[in-house]
Each structure stands twice: as structure tokens, then as C-alpha cells.
Coordinates of C-alpha atoms in Angstrom, one line a residue:
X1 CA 8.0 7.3 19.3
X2 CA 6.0 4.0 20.1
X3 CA 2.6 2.3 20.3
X4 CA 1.6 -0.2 22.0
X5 CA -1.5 -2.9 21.5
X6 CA -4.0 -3.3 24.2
X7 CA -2.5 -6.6 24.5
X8 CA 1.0 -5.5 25.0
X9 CA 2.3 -5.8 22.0
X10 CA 4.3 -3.4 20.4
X11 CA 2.5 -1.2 17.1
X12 CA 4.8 0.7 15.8
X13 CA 8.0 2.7 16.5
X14 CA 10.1 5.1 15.1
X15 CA 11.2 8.4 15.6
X16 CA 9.5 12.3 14.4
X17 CA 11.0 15.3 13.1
X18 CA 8.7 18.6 12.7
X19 CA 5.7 16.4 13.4
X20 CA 6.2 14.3 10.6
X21 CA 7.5 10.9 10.2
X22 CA 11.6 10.7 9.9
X23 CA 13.8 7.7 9.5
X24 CA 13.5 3.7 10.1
X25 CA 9.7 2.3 11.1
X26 CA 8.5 -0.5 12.0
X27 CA 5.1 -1.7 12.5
X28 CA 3.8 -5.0 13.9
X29 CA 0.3 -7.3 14.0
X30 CA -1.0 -7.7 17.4
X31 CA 0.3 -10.8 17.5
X32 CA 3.7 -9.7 17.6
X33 CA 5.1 -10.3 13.9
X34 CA 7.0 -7.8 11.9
X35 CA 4.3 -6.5 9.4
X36 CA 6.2 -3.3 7.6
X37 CA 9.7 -2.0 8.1
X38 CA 10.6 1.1 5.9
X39 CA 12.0 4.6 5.9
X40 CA 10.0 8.1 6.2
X41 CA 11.4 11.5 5.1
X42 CA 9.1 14.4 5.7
X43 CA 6.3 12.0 6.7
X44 CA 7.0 10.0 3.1
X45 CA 7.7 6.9 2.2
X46 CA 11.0 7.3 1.0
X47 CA 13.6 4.5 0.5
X48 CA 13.7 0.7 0.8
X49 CA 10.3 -0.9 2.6
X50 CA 9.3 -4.4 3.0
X51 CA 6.1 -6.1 4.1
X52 CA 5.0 -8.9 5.8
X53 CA 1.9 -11.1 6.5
X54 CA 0.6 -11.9 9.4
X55 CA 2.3 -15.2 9.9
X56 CA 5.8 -13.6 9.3
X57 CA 6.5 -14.4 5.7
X58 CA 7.5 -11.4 3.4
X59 CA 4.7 -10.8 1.0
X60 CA 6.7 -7.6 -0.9
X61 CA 9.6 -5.5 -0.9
X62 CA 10.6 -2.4 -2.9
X63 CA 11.2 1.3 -2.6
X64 CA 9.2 4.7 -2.7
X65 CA 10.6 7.6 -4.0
X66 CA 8.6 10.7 -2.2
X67 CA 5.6 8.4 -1.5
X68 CA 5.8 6.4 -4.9
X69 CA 6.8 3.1 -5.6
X70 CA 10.0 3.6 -7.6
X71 CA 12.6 1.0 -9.0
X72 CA 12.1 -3.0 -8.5
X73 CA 9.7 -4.4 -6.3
X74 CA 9.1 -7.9 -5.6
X75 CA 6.2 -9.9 -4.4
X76 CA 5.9 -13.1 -2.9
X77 CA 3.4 -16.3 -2.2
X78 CA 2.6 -17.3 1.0
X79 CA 5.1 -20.4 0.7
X80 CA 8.1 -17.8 0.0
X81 CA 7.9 -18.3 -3.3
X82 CA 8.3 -15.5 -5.3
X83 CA 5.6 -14.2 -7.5
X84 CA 6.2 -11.2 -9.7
X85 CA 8.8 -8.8 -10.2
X86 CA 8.0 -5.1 -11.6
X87 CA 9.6 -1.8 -11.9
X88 CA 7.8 1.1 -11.2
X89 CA 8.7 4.8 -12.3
X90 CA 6.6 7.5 -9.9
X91 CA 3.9 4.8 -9.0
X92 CA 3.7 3.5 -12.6
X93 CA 4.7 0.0 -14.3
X94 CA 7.7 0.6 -16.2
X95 CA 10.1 -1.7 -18.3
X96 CA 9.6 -5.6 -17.6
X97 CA 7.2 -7.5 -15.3
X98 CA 7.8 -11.0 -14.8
X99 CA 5.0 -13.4 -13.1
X100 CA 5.8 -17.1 -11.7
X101 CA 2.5 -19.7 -11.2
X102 CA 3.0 -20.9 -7.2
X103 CA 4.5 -24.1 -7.0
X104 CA 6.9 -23.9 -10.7
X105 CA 10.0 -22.1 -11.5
X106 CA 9.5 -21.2 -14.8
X107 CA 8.2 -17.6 -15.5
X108 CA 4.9 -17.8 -16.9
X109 CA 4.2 -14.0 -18.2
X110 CA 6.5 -11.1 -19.1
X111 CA 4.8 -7.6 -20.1
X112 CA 6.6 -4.6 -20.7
X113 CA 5.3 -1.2 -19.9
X114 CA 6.0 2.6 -20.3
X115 CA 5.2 4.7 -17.8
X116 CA 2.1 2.3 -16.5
X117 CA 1.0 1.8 -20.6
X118 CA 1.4 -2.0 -22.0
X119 CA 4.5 -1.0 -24.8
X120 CA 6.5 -3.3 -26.1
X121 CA 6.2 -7.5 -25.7
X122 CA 3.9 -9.1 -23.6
X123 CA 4.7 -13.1 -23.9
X124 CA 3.3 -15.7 -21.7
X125 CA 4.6 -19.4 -21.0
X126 CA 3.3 -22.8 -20.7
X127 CA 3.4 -23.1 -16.8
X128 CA 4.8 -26.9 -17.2
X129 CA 7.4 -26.4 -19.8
X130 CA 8.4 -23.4 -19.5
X131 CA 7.9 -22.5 -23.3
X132 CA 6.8 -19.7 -25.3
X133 CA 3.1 -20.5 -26.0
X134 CA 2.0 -16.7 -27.3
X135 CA 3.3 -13.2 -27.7
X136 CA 1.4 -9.8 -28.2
X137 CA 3.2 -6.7 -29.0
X138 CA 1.8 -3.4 -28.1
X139 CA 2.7 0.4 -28.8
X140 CA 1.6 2.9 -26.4
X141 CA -1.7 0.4 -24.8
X142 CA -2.6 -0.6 -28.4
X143 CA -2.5 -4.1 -29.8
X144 CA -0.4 -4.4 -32.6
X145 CA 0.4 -8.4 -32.9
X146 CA -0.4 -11.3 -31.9
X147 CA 1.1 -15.0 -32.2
X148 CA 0.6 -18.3 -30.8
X149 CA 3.1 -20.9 -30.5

């Protein structure tokens, strides 16, 4: 199954099973680039997708489980760079996040979460030197410490 742009350019392909989405898809900007590539099962999301922007550059990748975001996914700046990594359990933050400032290498936040609620550590970083500069702990969403380097 394809479709096509007024301009020529190819939209989307892939293939159906019993009406619904089945298998490898890919979709495209008008302009030609790549802008999604993932898997379908019973007209899901299901398994490992990725996305682009419009000039090309993957922006995020991960997988759905049954339409969810499920396991890592990673996100990206514009440069490539990457951005943040997360883990998500049935569309909901869970375990470690880790965020990067564009342009420096060191992480610059970690927060933990169970089942999309803030639990555990959340520490951030001086974005020059890569150091601890404060650390807030949290049980089930509520503040319990806080400490500045």
C-alpha cells in the first residue's frame, strides 16, 4: 500500500492485513526525506520506530509495545547530538532519565521514575564541569531531600 504527494513524492508505504496496518512503514515529508519508519501489528504501533525531521536528521527512536512507548527511547538535537534518554513502561517514565545541554557532553540531569511518578534521585549537573551541583530525592512524587553541592 502507497501514497503519493501531489508533488510526486512518495507518503507513505506499507502493507495491510484485515484493514489494519501490518508490518514495516514508512512515511516521508513532501520533500522526499524519511520522516517515520516503524512496525504496525493490528493497526499498532508495535516494535522498534524511529523519527526524523524534516531535514533528515533523527530527532527520536524507541519502541511501542501495543501503541505505548515501551523500553528506551532516545531523542536527539538538531546537530545529532543526543539529548535525553528515558525508559518508558506502558507510556509512562520508568527507571532513569538522563538529559545532555546541546553543544556539552556531560549529562546535565538524571531523574528516576516509577511508573511516570518522580521516585527515587533526581540530580542535576553543572553543564561546564560536569559536577554534581544538587540532588533531590523523592518517594512516590513527594519531596523528601534536598542538597546543594
Amino acid at each position: 500500500w502507497a501514497g503519493w504527494f501531489e508533488n510526486g513524492q512518495m507518503n507513505y508505504k506499507g502493507t495491510y492485513k484485515n484493514k489494519k496496518k501490518e508490518g514495516l512503514w514508512s512515511f516521508w515529508f513532501e520533500t522526499g526525506k524519511q520522516r517515520e519508519i516503524g512496525s504496525y501489528k493490528y493497526g499498532i504501533k508495535h516494535g522498534e520506530w524511529s523519527f526524523f525531521s524534516n531535514q533528515g536528521i533523527l530527532m527520536e527512536k524507541g519502541a511501542f509495545h501495543q501503541g505505548n512507548k515501551d523500553g528506551a527511547w532516545t531523542y536527539y538535537y538538531q546537530t545529532g547530538q543526543k539529548m535525553k534518554e528515558e525508559t518508558y513502561k506502558n507510556n509512562k517514565l520508568n527507571g532513569t532519565s538522563k538529559s545532555w545541554n546541546q553543544g556539552t557532553e556531560f549529562v546535565v540531569r538524571e531523574t528516576n521514575h516509577k511508573l511516570g511518578i518522580l521516585d527515587g534521585k533526581t540530580i542535576f549537573y553543572d553543564k561546564k564541569t560536569g559536577k554534581k551541583s544538587q540532588e533531590i530525592t523523592y518517594k512516590e512524587g513527594k519531596l523528601i531531600s534536598k542538597k546543594e553541592y
